[in-house]
mmCIF file of C-alpha atoms in Angstrom:
data_model
loop_
_atom_site.group_PDB
_atom_site.id
_atom_site.type_symbol
_atom_site.label_atom_id
_atom_site.label_comp_id
_atom_site.label_asym_id
_atom_site.label_seq_id
_atom_site.Cartn_x
_atom_site.Cartn_y
_atom_site.Cartn_z
ATOM 1 C CA MET A 13 38.968 -85.182 34.414
ATOM 2 C CA VAL A 14 37.457 -85.453 31.491
ATOM 3 C CA ALA A 15 35.341 -82.031 32.315
ATOM 4 C CA VAL A 16 38.758 -80.351 33.396
ATOM 5 C CA SER A 17 40.420 -81.224 29.636
ATOM 6 C CA ASP A 18 37.335 -80.252 27.675
ATOM 7 C CA SER A 19 37.248 -76.757 28.878
ATOM 8 C CA VAL A 20 41.080 -76.419 28.685
ATOM 9 C CA GLN A 21 40.561 -77.081 24.661
ATOM 10 C CA ARG A 22 37.369 -75.312 24.274
ATOM 11 C CA ALA A 23 40.298 -72.580 27.017
ATOM 12 C CA ARG A 24 42.476 -73.526 23.790
ATOM 13 C CA MET A 25 39.445 -72.391 21.005
ATOM 14 C CA LEU A 26 38.246 -69.266 22.408
ATOM 15 C CA LEU A 27 41.565 -67.600 22.703
ATOM 16 C CA GLU A 28 42.350 -68.417 18.989
ATOM 17 C CA MET A 29 39.388 -66.668 18.295
ATOM 18 C CA ARG A 30 40.365 -63.849 19.902
ATOM 19 C CA ARG A 31 37.763 -63.650 22.735
ATOM 20 C CA PRO A 32 39.865 -64.045 25.430
ATOM 21 C CA ALA A 33 37.178 -63.105 27.991
ATOM 22 C CA ASP A 34 35.256 -66.421 27.345
ATOM 23 C CA ALA A 35 38.556 -68.022 27.547
ATOM 24 C CA GLU A 36 39.469 -66.699 31.055
ATOM 25 C CA ARG A 37 36.202 -67.582 32.524
ATOM 26 C CA GLU A 38 37.342 -71.218 31.033
ATOM 27 C CA LEU A 39 40.473 -71.441 32.271
ATOM 28 C CA ARG A 40 39.253 -69.916 36.388
ATOM 29 C CA GLY A 41 36.669 -72.826 35.956
ATOM 30 C CA VAL A 42 39.120 -75.586 35.862
ATOM 31 C CA LEU A 43 41.315 -73.544 38.038
ATOM 32 C CA ALA A 44 38.599 -73.827 41.040
ATOM 33 C CA GLN A 45 38.566 -77.217 40.327
ATOM 34 C CA GLU A 46 42.362 -77.818 39.755
ATOM 35 C CA PRO A 47 44.529 -74.958 41.520
ATOM 36 C CA GLN A 48 47.891 -76.623 40.161
ATOM 37 C CA HIS A 49 46.236 -76.901 36.915
ATOM 38 C CA VAL A 50 50.081 -76.232 34.561
ATOM 39 C CA THR A 51 48.298 -75.732 31.171
ATOM 40 C CA ALA A 52 45.207 -73.603 32.641
ATOM 41 C CA HIS A 53 47.230 -71.349 34.099
ATOM 42 C CA SER A 54 49.815 -71.079 30.840
ATOM 43 C CA PHE A 55 46.579 -70.174 29.025
ATOM 44 C CA LEU A 56 44.963 -68.370 31.653
ATOM 45 C CA ALA A 57 48.249 -65.707 31.519
ATOM 46 C CA LEU A 58 47.707 -65.396 27.623
ATOM 47 C CA ALA A 59 43.849 -65.064 28.410
ATOM 48 C CA LEU A 60 44.926 -62.050 30.959
ATOM 49 C CA VAL A 61 47.331 -60.226 29.088
ATOM 50 C CA GLN A 62 45.346 -60.135 25.653
ATOM 51 C CA GLN A 63 43.170 -58.783 27.684
ATOM 52 C CA GLY A 64 45.416 -55.449 28.948
ATOM 53 C CA ASP A 65 46.258 -57.166 32.473
ATOM 54 C CA VAL A 66 49.974 -57.679 31.992
ATOM 55 C CA ALA A 67 50.822 -58.213 35.652
ATOM 56 C CA GLU A 68 48.435 -60.825 36.095
ATOM 57 C CA GLY A 69 49.351 -62.512 33.254
ATOM 58 C CA VAL A 70 53.161 -62.331 34.649
ATOM 59 C CA ALA A 71 52.105 -63.428 37.532
ATOM 60 C CA GLU A 72 50.305 -66.603 35.806
ATOM 61 C CA ALA A 73 53.105 -67.486 33.465
ATOM 62 C CA HIS A 74 54.543 -67.365 36.226
ATOM 63 C CA GLU A 75 53.083 -69.374 38.473
ATOM 64 C CA ALA A 76 52.938 -72.138 35.411
ATOM 65 C CA VAL A 77 56.825 -72.297 35.212
ATOM 66 C CA ARG A 78 57.351 -72.742 38.540
ATOM 67 C CA LEU A 79 54.501 -75.436 38.944
ATOM 68 C CA ALA A 80 56.534 -77.535 35.508
ATOM 69 C CA PRO A 81 60.217 -75.894 35.346
ATOM 70 C CA ASP A 82 60.976 -78.886 33.199
ATOM 71 C CA GLN A 83 57.874 -78.716 30.626
ATOM 72 C CA TRP A 84 58.997 -76.579 27.376
ATOM 73 C CA LEU A 85 55.442 -75.003 27.055
ATOM 74 C CA THR A 86 55.150 -73.704 30.124
ATOM 75 C CA HIS A 87 58.377 -71.122 29.060
ATOM 76 C CA TYR A 88 56.920 -70.915 25.406
ATOM 77 C CA MET A 89 53.848 -70.236 26.959
ATOM 78 C CA ALA A 90 55.769 -67.456 28.910
ATOM 79 C CA GLY A 91 57.456 -66.048 25.872
ATOM 80 C CA GLN A 92 53.856 -65.956 24.381
ATOM 81 C CA VAL A 93 52.595 -63.872 27.053
ATOM 82 C CA TYR A 94 56.095 -61.472 27.051
ATOM 83 C CA GLN A 95 55.887 -60.836 23.461
ATOM 84 C CA HIS A 96 52.244 -59.735 23.937
ATOM 85 C CA ALA A 97 53.166 -57.361 27.176
ATOM 86 C CA GLY A 98 55.737 -55.355 24.855
ATOM 87 C CA ARG A 99 58.941 -57.120 26.834
ATOM 88 C CA PRO A 100 60.933 -58.850 24.009
ATOM 89 C CA ASP A 101 64.302 -59.402 26.036
ATOM 90 C CA GLU A 102 62.414 -61.503 28.454
ATOM 91 C CA ALA A 103 60.660 -63.265 25.556
ATOM 92 C CA MET A 104 63.218 -64.081 24.035
ATOM 93 C CA ALA A 105 64.770 -65.366 27.223
ATOM 94 C CA ALA A 106 61.602 -67.767 27.954
ATOM 95 C CA ILE A 107 61.929 -68.468 24.570
ATOM 96 C CA ASN A 108 64.857 -70.123 24.227
ATOM 97 C CA VAL A 109 64.524 -72.405 27.445
ATOM 98 C CA SER A 110 61.506 -73.415 25.459
ATOM 99 C CA LEU A 111 63.832 -74.276 22.359
ATOM 100 C CA ALA A 112 66.570 -75.804 24.948
ATOM 101 C CA LEU A 113 63.800 -78.394 26.287
ATOM 102 C CA GLU A 114 62.144 -78.663 22.834
ATOM 103 C CA PRO A 115 64.000 -77.911 19.354
ATOM 104 C CA GLU A 116 61.856 -79.436 17.113
ATOM 105 C CA TYR A 117 59.119 -77.198 18.056
ATOM 106 C CA ALA A 118 58.571 -74.411 15.175
ATOM 107 C CA PRO A 119 55.711 -72.211 16.036
ATOM 108 C CA ALA A 120 58.114 -71.631 19.101
ATOM 109 C CA TRP A 121 61.147 -70.693 16.078
ATOM 110 C CA GLU A 122 59.039 -68.405 15.057
ATOM 111 C CA LEU A 123 57.491 -66.413 18.190
ATOM 112 C CA LEU A 124 61.591 -66.506 18.369
ATOM 113 C CA ALA A 125 61.734 -64.475 15.433
ATOM 114 C CA ARG A 126 59.036 -62.331 15.683
ATOM 115 C CA ALA A 127 61.066 -61.173 19.401
ATOM 116 C CA HIS A 128 63.778 -60.626 17.439
ATOM 117 C CA LEU A 129 61.679 -58.069 14.724
ATOM 118 C CA GLY A 130 60.391 -56.456 17.839
ATOM 119 C CA LYS A 131 63.896 -55.180 17.953
ATOM 120 C CA GLY A 132 65.214 -54.380 14.515
ATOM 121 C CA GLU A 133 67.081 -57.467 14.864
ATOM 122 C CA TRP A 134 67.389 -58.599 11.581
ATOM 123 C CA PRO A 135 69.640 -61.307 11.294
ATOM 124 C CA GLN A 136 68.531 -62.536 14.148
ATOM 125 C CA THR A 137 65.204 -62.859 13.292
ATOM 126 C CA ALA A 138 66.016 -64.220 9.608
ATOM 127 C CA GLU A 139 68.090 -66.901 11.517
ATOM 128 C CA ALA A 140 65.821 -67.985 13.274
ATOM 129 C CA ALA A 141 62.635 -68.001 10.660
ATOM 130 C CA ARG A 142 65.357 -70.381 8.875
ATOM 131 C CA ARG A 143 65.272 -72.662 11.425
ATOM 132 C CA GLY A 144 61.277 -73.009 11.939
ATOM 133 C CA LEU A 145 61.358 -73.611 8.392
ATOM 134 C CA ALA A 146 64.173 -76.007 8.755
ATOM 135 C CA LEU A 147 61.066 -78.028 10.846
ATOM 136 C CA ASP A 148 58.048 -76.407 8.531
ATOM 137 C CA PRO A 149 58.733 -75.598 5.205
ATOM 138 C CA GLN A 150 55.020 -74.273 4.725
ATOM 139 C CA ASP A 151 54.872 -71.952 7.679
ATOM 140 C CA SER A 152 53.629 -69.680 5.495
ATOM 141 C CA ASP A 153 54.279 -67.516 8.747
ATOM 142 C CA LEU A 154 57.881 -67.971 8.885
ATOM 143 C CA VAL A 155 58.447 -67.342 5.777
ATOM 144 C CA SER A 156 56.703 -63.943 5.682
ATOM 145 C CA LEU A 157 59.097 -62.793 9.150
ATOM 146 C CA LEU A 158 62.197 -64.292 6.961
ATOM 147 C CA ALA A 159 60.320 -61.855 4.009
ATOM 148 C CA LEU A 160 60.395 -58.698 6.046
ATOM 149 C CA ALA A 161 64.021 -59.321 7.751
ATOM 150 C CA LEU A 162 65.421 -59.876 4.300
ATOM 151 C CA THR A 163 63.454 -56.740 3.163
ATOM 152 C CA LYS A 164 65.058 -54.714 6.341
ATOM 153 C CA MET A 165 68.271 -55.687 5.537
ATOM 154 C CA GLY A 166 68.054 -55.124 1.737
ATOM 155 C CA ASP A 167 68.849 -57.847 0.133
ATOM 156 C CA GLU A 168 65.899 -57.194 -3.187
ATOM 157 C CA GLU A 169 66.567 -61.107 -4.839
ATOM 158 C CA GLN A 170 65.885 -63.083 -1.363
ATOM 159 C CA ALA A 171 63.284 -60.861 -0.148
ATOM 160 C CA THR A 172 60.613 -60.057 -3.210
ATOM 161 C CA ALA A 173 60.774 -64.477 -3.821
ATOM 162 C CA ALA A 174 60.200 -64.837 -0.083
ATOM 163 C CA ALA A 175 57.557 -62.783 0.471
ATOM 164 C CA ALA A 176 55.938 -64.354 -2.910
ATOM 165 C CA HIS A 177 56.504 -67.514 -1.938
ATOM 166 C CA ALA A 178 54.313 -66.716 1.697
ATOM 167 C CA VAL A 179 51.457 -66.045 -0.619
ATOM 168 C CA ARG A 180 51.390 -68.789 -2.497
ATOM 169 C CA LEU A 181 51.529 -70.382 0.634
ATOM 170 C CA ASP A 182 48.707 -68.907 2.144
ATOM 171 C CA PRO A 183 46.970 -66.732 -0.117
ATOM 172 C CA GLU A 184 44.531 -65.696 2.970
ATOM 173 C CA SER A 185 47.182 -64.727 5.145
ATOM 174 C CA PRO A 186 47.500 -60.877 6.331
ATOM 175 C CA THR A 187 50.833 -61.237 7.435
ATOM 176 C CA ALA A 188 52.061 -63.209 3.791
ATOM 177 C CA HIS A 189 50.202 -60.164 2.247
ATOM 178 C CA LEU A 190 51.658 -57.180 4.159
ATOM 179 C CA ALA A 191 55.935 -58.981 3.873
ATOM 180 C CA TYR A 192 54.740 -58.686 0.181
ATOM 181 C CA GLY A 193 54.059 -55.242 0.124
ATOM 182 C CA ARG A 194 57.183 -54.135 2.590
ATOM 183 C CA ALA A 195 59.360 -55.560 -0.258
ATOM 184 C CA ALA A 196 57.492 -53.893 -3.257
ATOM 185 C CA LEU A 197 57.715 -50.149 -0.865
ATOM 186 C CA ALA A 198 61.296 -50.742 0.083
ATOM 187 C CA PHE A 199 63.076 -51.509 -3.261
ATOM 188 C CA GLY A 200 60.487 -49.315 -4.884
ATOM 189 C CA ASP A 201 57.551 -50.613 -6.723
ATOM 190 C CA PRO A 202 54.846 -48.381 -4.315
ATOM 191 C CA ARG A 203 51.711 -49.598 -6.735
ATOM 192 C CA ARG A 204 52.344 -53.276 -6.138
ATOM 193 C CA ALA A 205 53.090 -52.134 -2.438
ATOM 194 C CA ALA A 206 49.747 -50.570 -1.950
ATOM 195 C CA ASP A 207 47.394 -53.739 -3.893
ATOM 196 C CA ALA A 208 49.182 -55.527 -1.235
ATOM 197 C CA PHE A 209 49.004 -53.503 1.688
ATOM 198 C CA ARG A 210 44.943 -53.166 0.321
ATOM 199 C CA GLU A 211 44.346 -57.061 0.344
ATOM 200 C CA VAL A 212 46.105 -56.426 3.695
ATOM 201 C CA LEU A 213 43.118 -54.434 5.222
ATOM 202 C CA ARG A 214 40.820 -57.233 3.369
ATOM 203 C CA LEU A 215 41.547 -59.828 5.055
ATOM 204 C CA ALA A 216 42.010 -58.112 8.628
ATOM 205 C CA PRO A 217 40.517 -54.421 8.275
ATOM 206 C CA GLY A 218 41.618 -53.429 11.751
ATOM 207 C CA PHE A 219 45.127 -53.668 10.429
ATOM 208 C CA ASP A 220 46.380 -50.645 11.672
ATOM 209 C CA GLU A 221 50.192 -51.171 10.530
ATOM 210 C CA ALA A 222 48.950 -51.727 6.912
ATOM 211 C CA ARG A 223 46.673 -49.077 7.048
ATOM 212 C CA ASP A 224 49.609 -46.507 7.197
ATOM 213 C CA LEU A 225 51.571 -48.376 5.071
ATOM 214 C CA LEU A 226 48.692 -47.907 2.183
ATOM 215 C CA VAL A 227 48.624 -44.723 3.057
ATOM 216 C CA ALA A 228 52.665 -44.036 2.884
ATOM 217 C CA ALA A 229 52.509 -46.602 -0.764
ATOM 218 C CA LEU A 230 50.687 -44.081 -2.372
ATOM 219 C CA LYS A 231 52.438 -41.008 -1.650
ATOM 220 C CA ASP A 232 55.020 -42.174 -2.790
ATOM 221 C CA ARG A 233 53.538 -43.556 -6.006
ATOM 222 C CA ASN A 234 53.458 -39.139 -6.713
ATOM 223 C CA PRO A 235 57.173 -38.924 -8.452
ATOM 224 C CA LEU A 236 57.411 -34.949 -6.968
ATOM 225 C CA TYR A 237 56.553 -36.341 -2.873
ATOM 226 C CA ARG A 238 58.744 -39.674 -3.797
ATOM 227 C CA ARG A 239 61.686 -37.131 -4.530
ATOM 228 C CA LEU A 240 61.615 -34.433 -1.961
ATOM 229 C CA ALA A 241 61.104 -36.711 0.794
ATOM 230 C CA ARG A 242 63.927 -39.166 -0.274
ATOM 231 C CA LEU A 243 66.042 -35.787 -0.759
ATOM 232 C CA ARG A 244 64.464 -34.717 2.817
ATOM 233 C CA GLY A 245 66.012 -38.267 4.174
ATOM 234 C CA VAL A 246 69.783 -37.537 2.307
ATOM 235 C CA PHE A 247 69.913 -34.098 4.360
ATOM 236 C CA ARG A 248 68.092 -35.101 7.288
ATOM 237 C CA GLY A 249 71.717 -35.826 9.374
ATOM 238 C CA GLY A 250 72.454 -32.345 8.406
ATOM 239 C CA ARG A 251 72.089 -30.694 11.252
ATOM 240 C CA ARG A 252 74.909 -31.989 12.913
ATOM 241 C CA LEU A 253 76.487 -30.038 11.445
ATOM 242 C CA VAL A 254 75.657 -26.500 12.869
ATOM 243 C CA PHE A 255 78.480 -26.767 15.049
ATOM 244 C CA LEU A 256 80.704 -26.172 12.129
ATOM 245 C CA LEU A 257 78.989 -22.775 11.364
ATOM 246 C CA PRO A 258 81.692 -21.017 13.101
ATOM 247 C CA ALA A 259 84.551 -22.188 10.618
ATOM 248 C CA ALA A 260 82.317 -21.885 7.577
ATOM 249 C CA PRO A 261 79.820 -19.403 7.850
ATOM 250 C CA PRO A 262 79.269 -20.592 3.350
ATOM 251 C CA LEU A 263 77.993 -23.636 4.985
ATOM 252 C CA VAL A 264 74.634 -21.835 5.953
ATOM 253 C CA VAL A 265 73.823 -22.136 2.731
ATOM 254 C CA PHE A 266 73.275 -25.561 2.659
ATOM 255 C CA PHE A 267 71.618 -25.343 5.823
ATOM 256 C CA ILE A 268 68.817 -23.823 4.088
ATOM 257 C CA LEU A 269 68.946 -25.687 1.131
ATOM 258 C CA VAL A 270 67.776 -28.146 3.857
ATOM 259 C CA ALA A 271 64.904 -26.207 5.610
ATOM 260 C CA VAL A 272 63.369 -25.224 2.077
ATOM 261 C CA LEU A 273 63.680 -28.930 0.912
ATOM 262 C CA HIS A 274 61.878 -30.119 4.416
ATOM 263 C CA TRP A 275 59.138 -27.800 3.590
ATOM 264 C CA ALA A 276 58.095 -28.652 -0.078
ATOM 265 C CA ALA A 277 58.423 -32.018 1.118
ATOM 266 C CA TRP A 278 55.841 -30.676 3.792
ATOM 267 C CA VAL A 279 53.858 -29.203 1.400
ATOM 268 C CA ALA A 280 53.385 -31.779 -0.883
ATOM 269 C CA GLU A 281 52.376 -35.037 1.404
ATOM 270 C CA ALA A 282 49.966 -32.178 2.409
ATOM 271 C CA TRP A 283 48.932 -32.146 -1.557
ATOM 272 C CA THR A 284 49.004 -35.338 -1.571
ATOM 273 C CA THR A 285 47.365 -36.131 1.964
ATOM 274 C CA LEU A 286 44.207 -33.314 1.019
ATOM 275 C CA ARG A 287 43.968 -35.058 -2.833
ATOM 276 C CA LEU A 288 43.756 -39.405 -1.753
ATOM 277 C CA ALA A 289 41.166 -38.085 1.970
ATOM 278 C CA ARG A 290 38.769 -36.693 -1.206
ATOM 279 C CA ALA A 291 39.027 -39.662 -3.337
ATOM 280 C CA LYS A 292 36.159 -42.408 -2.299
ATOM 281 C CA ALA A 293 38.709 -45.101 -3.223
ATOM 282 C CA THR A 294 40.489 -43.958 -0.898
ATOM 283 C CA ARG A 295 39.021 -41.237 1.865
ATOM 284 C CA LEU A 296 38.304 -43.452 4.550
ATOM 285 C CA LEU A 297 42.363 -44.017 4.378
ATOM 286 C CA PHE A 298 42.627 -40.977 6.679
ATOM 287 C CA SER A 299 41.441 -39.945 9.875
ATOM 288 C CA ASP A 300 39.476 -36.675 9.884
ATOM 289 C CA VAL A 301 42.375 -35.013 12.179
ATOM 290 C CA GLU A 302 44.984 -35.977 9.136
ATOM 291 C CA ALA A 303 42.447 -34.318 5.963
ATOM 292 C CA ARG A 304 41.944 -31.136 9.183
ATOM 293 C CA VAL A 305 46.462 -30.757 8.960
ATOM 294 C CA ALA A 306 46.140 -30.920 5.141
ATOM 295 C CA VAL A 307 43.399 -28.442 4.430
ATOM 296 C CA LEU A 308 44.770 -26.559 6.881
ATOM 297 C CA CYS A 309 49.083 -26.762 5.150
ATOM 298 C CA CYS A 310 47.228 -26.250 1.694
ATOM 299 C CA CYS A 311 45.585 -23.050 2.391
ATOM 300 C CA LEU A 312 48.822 -21.461 4.642
ATOM 301 C CA VAL A 313 50.749 -22.026 1.220
ATOM 302 C CA ALA A 314 47.707 -20.329 -0.214
ATOM 303 C CA ALA A 315 47.125 -17.335 2.577
ATOM 304 C CA GLY A 316 50.750 -16.389 2.073
ATOM 305 C CA ALA A 317 51.151 -16.596 -1.859
ATOM 306 C CA ALA A 318 47.815 -14.217 -1.636
ATOM 307 C CA LEU A 319 50.095 -11.903 0.943
ATOM 308 C CA LEU A 320 52.720 -12.048 -0.841
ATOM 309 C CA ALA A 321 51.625 -11.501 -3.936
ATOM 310 C CA LEU A 322 49.946 -8.239 -2.182
ATOM 311 C CA GLY A 323 53.066 -7.049 -0.603
ATOM 312 C CA GLY A 324 54.842 -7.111 -3.799
ATOM 313 C CA THR A 325 51.811 -5.146 -5.930
ATOM 314 C CA LEU A 326 51.772 -2.457 -3.347
ATOM 315 C CA GLY A 327 55.566 -2.384 -2.331
ATOM 316 C CA LEU A 328 54.927 -3.662 1.603
ATOM 317 C CA SER A 329 57.958 -5.325 2.356
ATOM 318 C CA ALA A 330 56.768 -6.656 5.906
ATOM 319 C CA VAL A 331 53.699 -7.997 4.208
ATOM 320 C CA GLY A 332 55.061 -9.595 1.101
ATOM 321 C CA THR A 333 57.617 -11.099 3.958
ATOM 322 C CA ALA A 334 54.669 -11.850 6.332
ATOM 323 C CA GLY A 335 53.222 -13.739 3.681
ATOM 324 C CA VAL A 336 56.506 -15.963 3.446
ATOM 325 C CA GLY A 337 56.673 -16.276 7.640
ATOM 326 C CA VAL A 338 53.016 -17.654 6.622
ATOM 327 C CA MET A 339 53.856 -20.711 4.137
ATOM 328 C CA ALA A 340 56.798 -21.496 6.593
ATOM 329 C CA LEU A 341 54.328 -22.324 9.211
ATOM 330 C CA VAL A 342 53.485 -25.587 7.082
ATOM 331 C CA THR A 343 56.792 -27.142 8.675
ATOM 332 C CA PRO A 344 56.344 -26.427 12.476
ATOM 333 C CA VAL A 345 52.740 -27.611 11.653
ATOM 334 C CA GLN A 346 54.044 -30.981 10.058
ATOM 335 C CA GLU A 347 56.972 -31.455 12.380
ATOM 336 C CA ALA A 348 54.263 -31.090 15.639
ATOM 337 C CA VAL A 349 51.128 -33.356 14.135
ATOM 338 C CA HIS A 350 54.375 -35.820 12.932
ATOM 339 C CA THR A 351 55.562 -36.091 16.598
ATOM 340 C CA GLY A 352 54.605 -39.082 18.389
ATOM 341 C CA SER A 353 55.169 -38.131 22.214
ATOM 342 C CA ALA A 354 52.197 -35.934 23.844
ATOM 343 C CA ARG A 355 53.803 -34.186 25.848
ATOM 344 C CA ALA A 356 57.043 -33.092 22.861
ATOM 345 C CA ARG A 357 53.380 -32.321 20.309
ATOM 346 C CA THR A 358 52.008 -29.845 22.886
ATOM 347 C CA VAL A 359 55.839 -28.217 22.929
ATOM 348 C CA LEU A 360 55.101 -27.908 19.682
ATOM 349 C CA TYR A 361 51.812 -27.017 18.823
ATOM 350 C CA ALA A 362 52.719 -23.989 21.380
ATOM 351 C CA TRP A 363 56.723 -22.640 19.101
ATOM 352 C CA THR A 364 54.191 -23.093 16.156
ATOM 353 C CA ALA A 365 51.639 -20.383 17.890
ATOM 354 C CA LEU A 366 53.887 -18.630 18.712
ATOM 355 C CA LEU A 367 55.305 -18.210 15.358
ATOM 356 C CA GLY A 368 51.927 -17.266 13.980
ATOM 357 C CA LEU A 369 52.026 -14.741 16.780
ATOM 358 C CA ALA A 370 54.719 -13.198 15.692
ATOM 359 C CA VAL A 371 54.115 -13.363 12.145
ATOM 360 C CA ALA A 372 50.690 -11.562 12.469
ATOM 361 C CA VAL A 373 52.646 -8.914 14.807
ATOM 362 C CA SER A 374 55.367 -8.050 12.730
ATOM 363 C CA MET A 375 52.606 -7.845 10.015
ATOM 364 C CA VAL A 376 50.666 -4.992 11.665
ATOM 365 C CA LEU A 377 53.607 -3.646 12.700
ATOM 366 C CA THR A 378 55.249 -3.565 9.592
ATOM 367 C CA ALA A 379 58.271 -4.980 10.115
ATOM 368 C CA PRO A 380 59.895 -6.656 7.332
ATOM 369 C CA THR A 381 63.405 -7.747 9.739
ATOM 370 C CA THR A 382 61.085 -9.563 11.792
ATOM 371 C CA ALA A 383 58.568 -11.065 9.864
ATOM 372 C CA LEU A 384 62.064 -12.752 8.512
ATOM 373 C CA LEU A 385 62.983 -13.876 11.411
ATOM 374 C CA CYS A 386 59.954 -15.444 11.407
ATOM 375 C CA VAL A 387 59.978 -17.154 8.395
ATOM 376 C CA TYR A 388 63.672 -18.870 9.749
ATOM 377 C CA ALA A 389 62.973 -19.752 12.496
ATOM 378 C CA GLY A 390 60.097 -21.857 10.940
ATOM 379 C CA LEU A 391 61.725 -23.238 8.097
ATOM 380 C CA ALA A 392 64.340 -24.158 10.878
ATOM 381 C CA THR A 393 61.878 -25.601 13.409
ATOM 382 C CA ILE A 394 62.956 -29.708 11.357
ATOM 383 C CA TRP A 395 65.337 -28.995 13.728
ATOM 384 C CA VAL A 396 63.804 -27.889 16.977
ATOM 385 C CA ALA A 397 61.936 -31.045 17.309
ATOM 386 C CA ALA A 398 64.467 -32.964 16.860
ATOM 387 C CA GLY A 399 65.737 -31.188 20.074
ATOM 388 C CA VAL A 400 62.164 -31.153 21.671
ATOM 389 C CA ARG A 401 61.416 -34.906 19.996
ATOM 390 C CA ARG A 402 65.044 -36.087 21.944
ATOM 391 C CA VAL A 403 64.463 -34.112 25.060
ATOM 392 C CA LEU A 404 60.772 -35.237 25.727
ATOM 393 C CA GLY A 405 60.173 -38.048 23.292
ATOM 394 C CA HIS A 406 61.805 -40.007 20.287
ATOM 395 C CA GLU A 407 60.627 -39.422 16.698
ATOM 396 C CA ARG A 408 57.690 -41.764 14.580
#
């Protein structure tokens, strides 16, 4: 019995050390001796789901609950398994059962807060975090979750205070610095946000979310990029007004403004990305693909401007208009790259290639009308992309 207990404790430590495969070996040894060891089944479920074996992990969690339905720990561990598996509704159901059996366990409230956070339920996240903090006021992760929820709810004063408190409680917590950075970024301090995200990456180098947020913070420090991105956000809903065009043709001007603002913001993003990707201090934040796309977009702008100048100098309207069409290709390129769904991305890449071919043909055939249509189509890709994402995938 002592050996079994020691093995379970070793497995628990191995899980805390993020060594689920080693934990699995320990736990299977325990279950070979005691097939109905409840705690071993619960920990094995977590070890399996951490290795990507969701089906067997969930089955082990069910087995632990079946063997001990009146133990709060089995339901709590099942909640962890569901949370790791990306099934927040089932996680919340399991955690609520656990809390009904043992409402004084702060980590269960933390897990419930994380599940609500994953679903974007900010008030519920804040409430669960506060319930946990009533039991353990010094839990930095609970304070961080509260700060994240308050940030999403737009409560600048309380969110900033909570994030700072989380960092004070545990200066070595990546979650605390992440919450601090998110609050700073949301409330207009990208420089402080960048410092916080750098600290996250120092403490947890593989934290991809922090890497993406650091890039966003660094870009947001560029005043031009910041203004254009915000204007683009304000006008993003303008695509719904397309149904009013037959009744109000002047709205065409509004749509042109929206499209040009989006294009300008994508150009600013390409320039900012290229600048950061070439700087020694930030070059490792960007993948080769991101850097290449930034170079391509900057080259499209330069090449288009050169063609526009050439067309104007020589009096060749088709060449000049094609130059504008080349510059307009920045929008479809960026929209394709920033699409999460692989299928939608493939369609948008094909659309971009088709537009590029049409621009080239218009120049060869000296057809300014065709080139002008390519300009409109390129700039209008913001709505084409939105439709493709809606049908084939989700927006990032």
